[in-house]
Short mmCIF file of C-alpha atoms in Angstrom, two decimals:
data_model
loop_
_atom_site.label_atom_id
_atom_site.label_comp_id
_atom_site.label_asym_id
_atom_site.label_seq_id
_atom_site.Cartn_x
_atom_site.Cartn_y
_atom_site.Cartn_z
CA MET A 1 -8.34 26.39 -20.27
CA PHE A 2 -6.15 23.51 -21.33
CA ARG A 3 -2.84 24.27 -23.02
CA ALA A 4 -0.14 21.87 -24.15
CA LYS A 5 3.01 22.40 -26.19
CA GLU A 6 3.21 18.86 -27.53
CA TYR A 7 0.90 15.95 -28.19
CA VAL A 8 2.18 12.37 -28.24
CA ARG A 9 0.14 9.29 -29.07
CA ALA A 10 2.09 6.73 -27.07
CA LYS A 11 3.18 3.54 -28.84
CA SER A 12 3.71 1.66 -25.59
CA LEU A 13 3.02 2.01 -21.89
CA GLN A 14 6.76 2.35 -21.31
CA GLU A 15 6.92 5.33 -23.65
CA ALA A 16 3.92 6.90 -21.93
CA TYR A 17 5.43 6.24 -18.52
CA ASP A 18 8.80 7.75 -19.46
CA LEU A 19 7.16 10.87 -20.88
CA ASN A 20 4.94 11.18 -17.82
CA GLN A 21 7.90 11.39 -15.42
CA LYS A 22 8.32 15.04 -16.34
CA ARG A 23 6.22 17.20 -14.04
CA SER A 24 4.99 19.30 -16.94
CA SER A 25 3.54 16.26 -18.73
CA VAL A 26 -0.02 15.09 -18.41
CA LEU A 27 -1.75 11.82 -19.24
CA LEU A 28 -5.00 12.36 -21.09
CA GLY A 29 -8.09 10.44 -20.12
CA GLY A 30 -11.26 11.77 -21.67
CA MET A 31 -9.99 15.31 -20.96
CA MET A 32 -13.43 16.30 -19.66
CA TRP A 33 -12.29 17.49 -16.24
CA LEU A 34 -8.76 18.38 -17.28
CA LYS A 35 -9.90 21.11 -19.62
CA MET A 36 -12.03 22.73 -16.92
CA GLY A 37 -9.03 23.91 -14.91
CA ARG A 38 -6.15 26.20 -15.77
CA ASN A 39 -3.61 23.83 -17.16
CA ASP A 40 -0.42 24.82 -18.95
CA LYS A 41 1.23 21.56 -19.83
CA GLY A 42 4.31 20.51 -21.73
CA THR A 43 3.45 17.15 -23.26
CA ALA A 44 -0.07 15.75 -23.48
CA ILE A 45 0.20 11.95 -23.57
CA ASP A 46 -2.55 10.01 -25.31
CA LEU A 47 -3.07 6.31 -24.50
CA SER A 48 -5.86 5.85 -27.01
CA GLU A 49 -3.93 3.56 -29.34
CA LEU A 50 -2.79 0.98 -26.81
CA GLY A 51 -5.92 -1.17 -27.02
CA LEU A 52 -7.02 -0.23 -23.52
CA ASP A 53 -10.55 0.86 -24.40
CA GLY A 54 -12.31 -2.48 -23.90
CA ILE A 55 -13.80 -4.65 -21.19
CA GLU A 56 -12.59 -8.25 -20.92
CA GLU A 57 -14.57 -10.85 -19.04
CA ASP A 58 -13.60 -14.35 -17.97
CA GLU A 59 -14.90 -16.75 -15.30
CA THR A 60 -13.25 -14.97 -12.41
CA GLU A 61 -13.16 -11.26 -13.23
CA PHE A 62 -13.81 -8.25 -15.43
CA ARG A 63 -10.81 -6.26 -16.68
CA ILE A 64 -11.69 -2.72 -17.72
CA GLY A 65 -9.07 -0.81 -19.72
CA CYS A 66 -8.28 2.71 -18.56
CA MET A 67 -9.45 4.20 -21.87
CA CYS A 68 -12.82 2.45 -21.73
CA SER A 69 -15.55 5.08 -22.00
CA LEU A 70 -18.19 5.52 -19.33
CA ARG A 71 -20.78 4.82 -22.02
CA ARG A 72 -19.25 1.40 -22.65
CA LEU A 73 -19.37 0.67 -18.94
CA GLU A 74 -23.02 1.73 -18.89
CA GLN A 75 -23.92 -0.52 -21.81
CA HIS A 76 -21.75 -3.57 -21.12
CA GLU A 77 -24.04 -6.57 -20.94
CA GLY A 78 -21.79 -8.83 -18.89
CA LEU A 79 -21.05 -6.21 -16.25
CA ASN A 80 -24.67 -5.22 -15.87
CA ARG A 81 -25.89 -8.81 -15.83
CA TYR A 82 -23.44 -9.83 -13.16
CA PHE A 83 -23.96 -6.77 -10.96
CA GLY A 84 -27.69 -6.36 -11.46
CA GLY A 85 -27.62 -3.18 -13.56
CA VAL A 86 -25.54 -1.24 -11.06
CA TRP A 87 -23.20 0.10 -13.76
CA LYS A 88 -26.03 1.57 -15.75
CA GLU A 89 -27.42 3.17 -12.62
CA CYS A 90 -24.14 4.78 -11.61
CA THR A 91 -23.33 6.22 -15.04
CA ARG A 92 -26.60 7.22 -16.68
CA PHE A 93 -26.88 10.61 -14.98
CA ILE A 94 -23.34 11.71 -15.80
CA VAL A 95 -23.85 14.82 -17.96
CA GLY A 96 -25.03 13.29 -21.25
CA THR A 97 -24.51 10.58 -23.85
CA GLN A 98 -21.89 12.57 -25.75
CA PHE A 99 -19.93 13.26 -22.57
CA ARG A 100 -19.96 9.59 -21.57
CA ASN A 101 -18.74 8.57 -25.02
CA THR A 102 -15.40 10.25 -24.33
CA ALA A 103 -15.06 10.38 -20.52
CA THR A 104 -12.89 7.43 -19.48
CA VAL A 105 -12.85 4.98 -16.59
CA GLY A 106 -9.12 5.64 -16.08
CA GLY A 107 -9.61 9.39 -15.89
CA SER A 108 -12.49 9.03 -13.48
CA VAL A 109 -10.73 6.61 -11.15
CA PHE A 110 -7.22 8.09 -11.28
CA GLY A 111 -8.66 11.53 -10.47
CA ARG A 112 -10.20 10.15 -7.25
CA TYR A 113 -12.74 12.96 -7.41
CA GLY A 114 -15.16 13.63 -4.60
CA PHE A 115 -18.04 13.66 -7.06
CA SER A 116 -17.09 10.38 -8.73
CA ASP A 117 -20.00 7.97 -9.14
CA ILE A 118 -17.59 5.41 -10.59
CA LEU A 119 -15.21 5.41 -7.63
CA THR A 120 -18.15 5.13 -5.21
CA CYS A 121 -19.54 2.14 -7.05
CA LEU A 122 -16.17 0.37 -7.39
CA MET A 123 -15.53 0.76 -3.65
CA VAL A 124 -18.30 -1.66 -2.64
CA LEU A 125 -17.14 -4.35 -5.05
CA ASP A 126 -14.03 -6.52 -4.90
CA ALA A 127 -12.20 -4.11 -7.19
CA GLN A 128 -8.54 -3.41 -7.77
CA VAL A 129 -6.51 -1.10 -9.94
CA GLU A 130 -3.55 -2.25 -12.01
CA LEU A 131 -0.79 0.37 -12.03
CA TYR A 132 2.00 0.17 -14.58
CA GLN A 133 4.73 0.33 -11.93
CA GLY A 134 2.79 -0.09 -8.70
CA GLY A 135 1.17 -3.40 -9.57
CA ILE A 136 -2.30 -4.49 -8.53
CA ILE A 137 -3.75 -2.86 -5.40
CA PRO A 138 -7.23 -2.70 -3.85
CA ILE A 139 -9.37 0.26 -4.90
CA ALA A 140 -9.83 1.54 -1.34
CA ALA A 141 -6.06 1.66 -0.80
CA PHE A 142 -5.60 3.39 -4.15
CA ALA A 143 -8.21 6.01 -3.27
CA GLY A 144 -6.16 6.96 -0.22
CA MET A 145 -2.83 7.14 -2.05
CA LYS A 146 -1.09 10.37 -3.02
CA TYR A 147 -1.18 11.39 -6.69
CA ASP A 148 1.96 10.14 -8.38
CA ARG A 149 3.23 9.79 -11.94
CA ASP A 150 2.35 6.13 -12.44
CA ILE A 151 -0.19 4.98 -15.05
CA LEU A 152 -3.50 3.38 -14.16
CA VAL A 153 -3.71 0.64 -16.79
CA ARG A 154 -6.83 -1.29 -15.82
CA VAL A 155 -9.54 -1.63 -13.24
CA ILE A 156 -10.21 -5.24 -12.24
CA ILE A 157 -13.46 -6.36 -10.65
CA ARG A 158 -13.59 -9.88 -9.21
CA LYS A 159 -16.68 -12.00 -9.61
CA ASP A 160 -17.03 -12.88 -5.95
CA GLY A 161 -20.80 -13.30 -5.93
CA ARG A 162 -21.40 -9.88 -4.39
CA ARG A 163 -24.67 -8.18 -5.30
CA ALA A 164 -24.54 -4.41 -5.42
CA ALA A 165 -26.94 -1.49 -5.68
CA TYR A 166 -26.36 2.19 -6.30
CA THR A 167 -28.23 5.45 -6.10
CA SER A 168 -27.49 9.16 -6.15
CA GLN A 169 -29.32 12.43 -5.62
CA ARG A 170 -28.75 15.40 -7.87
CA ARG A 171 -30.10 18.97 -7.94
CA SER A 172 -30.97 18.37 -11.56
CA LYS A 173 -30.67 15.11 -13.44
CA THR A 174 -27.31 15.68 -15.10
CA ASP A 175 -25.59 17.68 -12.35
CA PHE A 176 -22.82 16.44 -10.06
CA PRO A 177 -24.27 14.24 -7.32
CA LEU A 178 -25.18 15.89 -4.03
CA ILE A 179 -24.69 12.48 -2.50
CA ALA A 180 -23.70 9.15 -4.09
CA CYS A 181 -24.37 5.85 -2.32
CA GLY A 182 -23.22 2.34 -3.13
CA LEU A 183 -24.00 -0.79 -1.14
CA ALA A 184 -23.13 -4.45 -1.55
CA ARG A 185 -23.92 -7.51 0.54
CA LYS A 186 -22.02 -10.75 0.76
CA GLU A 187 -21.93 -13.51 3.37
CA GLY A 188 -23.47 -11.46 6.13
CA ILE A 189 -21.44 -8.29 5.53
CA TRP A 190 -22.58 -4.88 4.25
CA TYR A 191 -20.05 -3.03 2.09
CA ALA A 192 -21.10 0.63 2.00
CA ALA A 193 -19.52 3.57 0.21
CA ILE A 194 -20.71 7.16 0.09
CA GLY A 195 -19.22 9.74 -2.26
CA ALA A 196 -19.89 13.45 -2.79
CA ARG A 197 -19.95 13.93 0.99
CA PRO A 198 -18.61 16.20 -0.67
CA GLU A 199 -15.30 14.35 -0.19
CA LYS A 200 -14.46 11.24 -2.19
CA ALA A 201 -15.98 7.89 -1.40
CA VAL A 202 -14.70 5.77 1.47
CA LEU A 203 -15.61 2.20 2.30
CA VAL A 204 -17.31 1.15 5.53
CA THR A 205 -18.20 -2.46 6.37
CA ALA A 206 -20.60 -3.83 8.97
CA PRO A 207 -22.15 -7.20 9.78
CA VAL A 208 -25.73 -7.74 8.67
CA THR A 209 -27.81 -7.95 11.85
CA GLU A 210 -31.36 -8.81 12.84
CA GLU A 211 -32.19 -5.11 13.39
CA PRO A 212 -34.65 -3.46 10.98
CA PHE A 213 -32.97 -2.05 7.86
CA GLU A 214 -33.87 1.45 9.02
CA VAL A 215 -31.73 1.05 12.15
CA GLN A 216 -28.85 -0.66 10.36
CA ALA A 217 -28.87 2.00 7.63
CA LYS A 218 -28.75 4.82 10.16
CA GLU A 219 -25.87 3.15 12.00
CA LEU A 220 -23.97 2.76 8.74
CA ALA A 221 -24.62 6.37 7.67
CA ASP A 222 -23.44 7.67 11.06
CA ARG A 223 -20.01 6.19 10.46
CA PHE A 224 -19.34 8.55 7.54
CA CYS A 225 -18.25 12.21 7.80
CA PHE A 226 -20.32 14.76 5.92
CA ARG A 227 -19.57 18.39 5.17
CA ASP A 228 -21.37 21.43 3.81
CA ASN A 229 -20.95 22.83 0.33
CA LEU A 230 -23.09 24.76 -2.15
CA ARG A 231 -25.13 21.67 -3.04
CA GLY A 232 -26.19 20.82 0.48
CA SER A 233 -25.27 20.87 4.16
CA GLY A 234 -23.53 18.07 6.01
CA ASP A 235 -26.65 17.50 8.13
CA TYR A 236 -28.81 17.17 5.03
CA ARG A 237 -26.37 14.70 3.53
CA ARG A 238 -26.34 12.60 6.72
CA HIS A 239 -30.14 12.55 6.70
CA LEU A 240 -30.21 11.48 3.03
CA ALA A 241 -27.52 8.85 3.58
CA GLY A 242 -29.68 7.06 6.17
CA ILE A 243 -32.64 6.99 3.80
CA TYR A 244 -30.70 5.89 0.72
CA MET A 245 -28.81 3.19 2.61
CA ARG A 246 -32.13 1.77 3.84
CA ARG A 247 -33.53 1.75 0.30
CA LEU A 248 -30.42 0.03 -1.04
CA MET A 249 -30.65 -2.55 1.75
CA GLU A 250 -34.26 -3.22 0.81
CA GLN A 251 -33.24 -3.60 -2.82
CA LEU A 252 -30.47 -6.06 -1.99
CA GLY A 253 -32.64 -7.86 0.55
CA GLU A 254 -35.26 -8.53 -2.07
CA GLU A 255 -32.65 -9.80 -4.47
CA ASP A 256 -31.37 -12.18 -1.79
CA LEU A 257 -34.84 -13.65 -1.40
CA GLU A 258 -35.14 -14.03 -5.15
CA CYS A 259 -31.88 -15.97 -5.23
CA ARG A 260 -33.17 -18.48 -2.71
CA MET B 1 1.63 19.36 -36.32
CA GLN B 2 -0.17 17.92 -39.30
CA ILE B 3 -3.22 15.66 -39.07
CA LYS B 4 -5.39 13.80 -41.54
CA ILE B 5 -9.06 13.33 -40.88
CA THR B 6 -12.07 12.34 -42.92
CA LEU B 7 -14.49 15.23 -42.56
CA ASN B 8 -18.00 14.60 -43.80
CA GLY B 9 -16.70 11.89 -46.09
CA LYS B 10 -13.83 13.90 -47.59
CA PRO B 11 -10.14 13.54 -46.69
CA VAL B 12 -8.79 16.69 -45.04
CA THR B 13 -5.22 17.52 -44.09
CA ALA B 14 -4.87 20.27 -41.51
CA GLU B 15 -2.10 22.06 -39.66
CA ILE B 16 -2.93 22.30 -35.95
CA GLN B 17 -1.39 23.10 -32.57
CA ALA B 18 -0.97 20.32 -30.00
CA ASP B 19 -3.80 21.80 -27.92
CA THR B 20 -6.22 22.79 -30.70
CA LEU B 21 -9.72 21.64 -29.83
CA LEU B 22 -11.67 19.68 -32.41
CA LEU B 23 -14.42 22.32 -32.23
CA ASP B 24 -12.03 25.08 -33.37
CA LEU B 25 -10.59 22.95 -36.15
CA LEU B 26 -14.06 22.15 -37.48
CA ARG B 27 -15.10 25.80 -37.52
CA GLU B 28 -11.84 26.67 -39.27
CA GLN B 29 -12.83 24.10 -41.88
CA GLY B 30 -16.08 25.97 -42.43
CA CYS B 31 -18.40 23.76 -40.38
CA TYR B 32 -20.23 26.61 -38.67
CA SER B 33 -23.02 24.35 -37.43
CA VAL B 34 -20.62 23.39 -34.62
CA LYS B 35 -21.31 25.86 -31.81
CA ARG B 36 -19.48 26.74 -28.62
CA GLY B 37 -22.32 27.04 -26.15
CA CYS B 38 -20.84 26.53 -22.69
CA GLU B 39 -17.28 25.24 -22.99
CA THR B 40 -17.82 23.25 -19.79
CA SER B 41 -18.74 19.98 -21.56
CA ASN B 42 -22.37 20.39 -20.61
CA CYS B 43 -24.60 21.89 -23.28
CA GLY B 44 -24.24 19.52 -26.25
CA LEU B 45 -24.17 22.32 -28.84
CA CYS B 46 -20.76 21.26 -30.13
CA THR B 47 -21.90 17.66 -30.77
CA VAL B 48 -20.28 15.92 -33.74
CA TRP B 49 -19.85 12.24 -34.59
CA LEU B 50 -16.39 10.79 -34.08
CA ASP B 51 -16.31 7.40 -35.82
CA GLN B 52 -20.12 7.49 -35.75
CA LEU B 53 -20.39 8.15 -32.00
CA PRO B 54 -21.75 11.49 -30.78
CA VAL B 55 -19.08 13.39 -28.80
CA LEU B 56 -18.53 16.93 -27.49
CA SER B 57 -16.05 18.54 -29.88
CA CYS B 58 -15.22 21.19 -27.24
CA SER B 59 -13.65 18.43 -25.16
CA VAL B 60 -11.74 16.45 -27.78
CA LEU B 61 -8.27 17.42 -28.97
CA ALA B 62 -8.06 17.81 -32.73
CA ALA B 63 -4.85 15.77 -32.52
CA ARG B 64 -6.85 12.88 -31.13
CA ALA B 65 -9.05 12.89 -34.23
CA ASP B 66 -6.02 12.22 -36.44
CA GLY B 67 -6.84 9.21 -38.60
CA HIS B 68 -10.51 9.22 -37.62
CA ALA B 69 -13.79 10.16 -39.32
CA ILE B 70 -15.79 13.20 -38.25
CA ILE B 71 -19.34 14.00 -39.27
CA THR B 72 -20.91 17.38 -38.59
CA LEU B 73 -24.43 18.52 -39.41
CA GLU B 74 -23.11 19.66 -42.80
CA GLY B 75 -22.37 16.00 -43.59
CA VAL B 76 -25.94 14.75 -43.18
CA PRO B 77 -28.06 17.39 -44.98
CA LYS B 78 -30.89 15.08 -46.03
CA GLU B 79 -31.39 13.45 -42.65
CA ALA B 80 -31.06 16.79 -40.86
CA GLU B 81 -33.66 18.39 -43.09
CA ALA B 82 -36.10 15.54 -42.57
CA PHE B 83 -35.96 15.94 -38.80
CA SER B 84 -35.81 19.74 -38.73
CA ASP B 85 -39.10 19.86 -40.63
CA TYR B 86 -40.68 18.15 -37.63
CA LEU B 87 -38.96 20.61 -35.27
CA ALA B 88 -40.32 23.54 -37.27
CA LYS B 89 -43.84 22.09 -37.35
CA GLU B 90 -43.86 22.02 -33.55
CA GLY B 91 -42.38 25.51 -33.28
CA ALA B 92 -39.53 23.91 -31.37
CA ASP B 93 -36.68 25.85 -32.99
CA GLN B 94 -36.86 29.24 -31.37
CA CYS B 95 -33.43 30.88 -31.61
CA GLY B 96 -32.11 27.72 -33.27
CA PHE B 97 -28.66 27.95 -31.69
CA CYS B 98 -28.91 24.50 -30.07
CA SER B 99 -30.55 22.80 -33.06
CA PRO B 100 -27.45 21.44 -34.86
CA GLY B 101 -26.23 19.60 -31.74
CA LEU B 102 -29.70 18.31 -30.96
CA ILE B 103 -30.30 17.11 -34.51
CA LEU B 104 -27.02 15.19 -34.63
CA ASN B 105 -27.76 13.55 -31.30
CA VAL B 106 -31.33 12.65 -32.33
CA LEU B 107 -29.95 11.00 -35.47
CA ALA B 108 -27.39 9.14 -33.34
CA MET B 109 -30.17 8.03 -31.01
CA GLU B 110 -32.22 6.77 -33.93
CA ARG B 111 -29.29 4.59 -34.94
CA GLU B 112 -28.64 3.31 -31.43
CA LEU B 113 -32.08 2.72 -29.90
CA THR B 114 -34.95 0.72 -31.34
CA ASP B 115 -38.38 2.15 -30.64
CA PRO B 116 -37.30 4.15 -27.54
CA ASP B 117 -39.91 5.16 -24.95
CA GLU B 118 -40.11 8.68 -23.59
CA GLU B 119 -37.78 8.02 -20.68
CA GLN B 120 -35.13 6.54 -22.97
CA ILE B 121 -35.41 9.53 -25.30
CA LEU B 122 -35.08 12.02 -22.44
CA GLU B 123 -32.11 10.12 -21.04
CA PHE B 124 -30.30 9.87 -24.36
CA LEU B 125 -30.78 13.58 -25.04
CA SER B 126 -30.28 14.91 -21.51
CA GLY B 127 -26.91 16.35 -22.54
CA ASN B 128 -28.52 18.68 -25.09
CA LEU B 129 -29.56 21.90 -23.41
CA CYS B 130 -32.00 24.47 -24.81
CA ARG B 131 -32.51 27.79 -23.06
CA CYS B 132 -35.51 29.02 -25.08
CA THR B 133 -38.02 26.23 -24.77
CA GLY B 134 -39.23 23.80 -22.15
CA TYR B 135 -38.20 20.85 -24.35
CA MET B 136 -41.84 19.81 -24.90
CA GLY B 137 -41.89 21.00 -28.53
CA GLN B 138 -38.70 19.08 -29.26
CA LEU B 139 -40.09 15.97 -27.61
CA ARG B 140 -43.29 16.15 -29.70
CA ALA B 141 -41.19 16.63 -32.83
CA ILE B 142 -38.96 13.66 -31.95
CA ARG B 143 -41.95 11.40 -31.29
CA ASN B 144 -43.61 12.40 -34.59
CA TYR B 145 -40.36 12.00 -36.47
CA LEU B 146 -39.67 8.52 -35.03
CA LYS B 147 -43.26 7.47 -35.71
CA SER B 148 -43.01 8.56 -39.35
CA ARG B 149 -39.68 6.76 -39.72
CA SER B 150 -40.97 3.45 -38.38
CA LYS B 151 -44.07 3.78 -40.58
CA HIS B 152 -41.80 4.46 -43.56
CA GLU B 153 -39.69 1.40 -42.69
CA ARG B 154 -42.77 -0.80 -42.42
CA GLU B 155 -43.94 0.34 -45.85
CA VAL B 156 -40.54 -0.31 -47.41
#
């Protein structure tokens, strides 16, 4: 159950940052995960009036505000056009339409959850996070950082020509993923990320070789660690990872041919 | 703290705690169509529209709704009745506990999607759980309802 003594709708990032330096404070994202735990907080800080709920696109990058909803990400034409529908694929099974209308990109990424489809997908792209104090850092480095009291302001995805594909397996359609796989290919390099191992996604890169996709996929999958939990065993996950990586390679391979 | 919302078209001023959930506020205001089914942001029974978008009121702070417009099933009686007739005809409302959330989300879907196919319908409504039925009655009702609406539009 979520409890808070005070609610503040921040007027500026500085105000939000100052309030957030108290250990009892909490920054609200969509509040979907936050309210699932036992949380007795002092001040709940709301960023919803700072104009950070949109997606900006220019020639070089996409800038996604931390309060942008997962639904917006799913439906954004520019993002899906550029990345071949990967954003729709990695969001559409997350609980339900109503959930995705309030769950936020900032909450999902800052939480660095093991089950995060969003983090897994961002990992294989040239993505960075913009922190209010910490500046702009690559997503993979951010995923490994300790939780601190900074504010994740935006997620930035560069348009570097990378094509990406995503897939996940779930016990039922709207459950947490049992395994989440993202793959991108650019200039002879595979960028692979697997989340819900059940640990959070990590990035692995490998050169594209002449070997059949099946062999390359297995080699990629073997470089990840997998563990058991209620949704599946580590061995099962490793087995699935090999299959899904091969399918994603096939998907990207075909797209490469189409481009030529 | 005090907040001002527009609830079903009428201005409402309410005294709330910092951590009051929108769901509890709405029930306090007499909107008993808003149900607490799971409290884990999963079942869709507490669905309301926040600035026209369907959201889970169990997962939104009432304080966050300050200055915004909320619609519950009580705010769309005509539209709700039109669709629930189709639900009843298919015998799809068994205990009826999940119906308000489903109806609001079907109406939101109607606004958002043009001529959705079955997969799109299932995907849009996958966050509305029903523990009595196998969803087939609802799906038949939704298809019939959408068909009648597009026929009506063509005639107009």
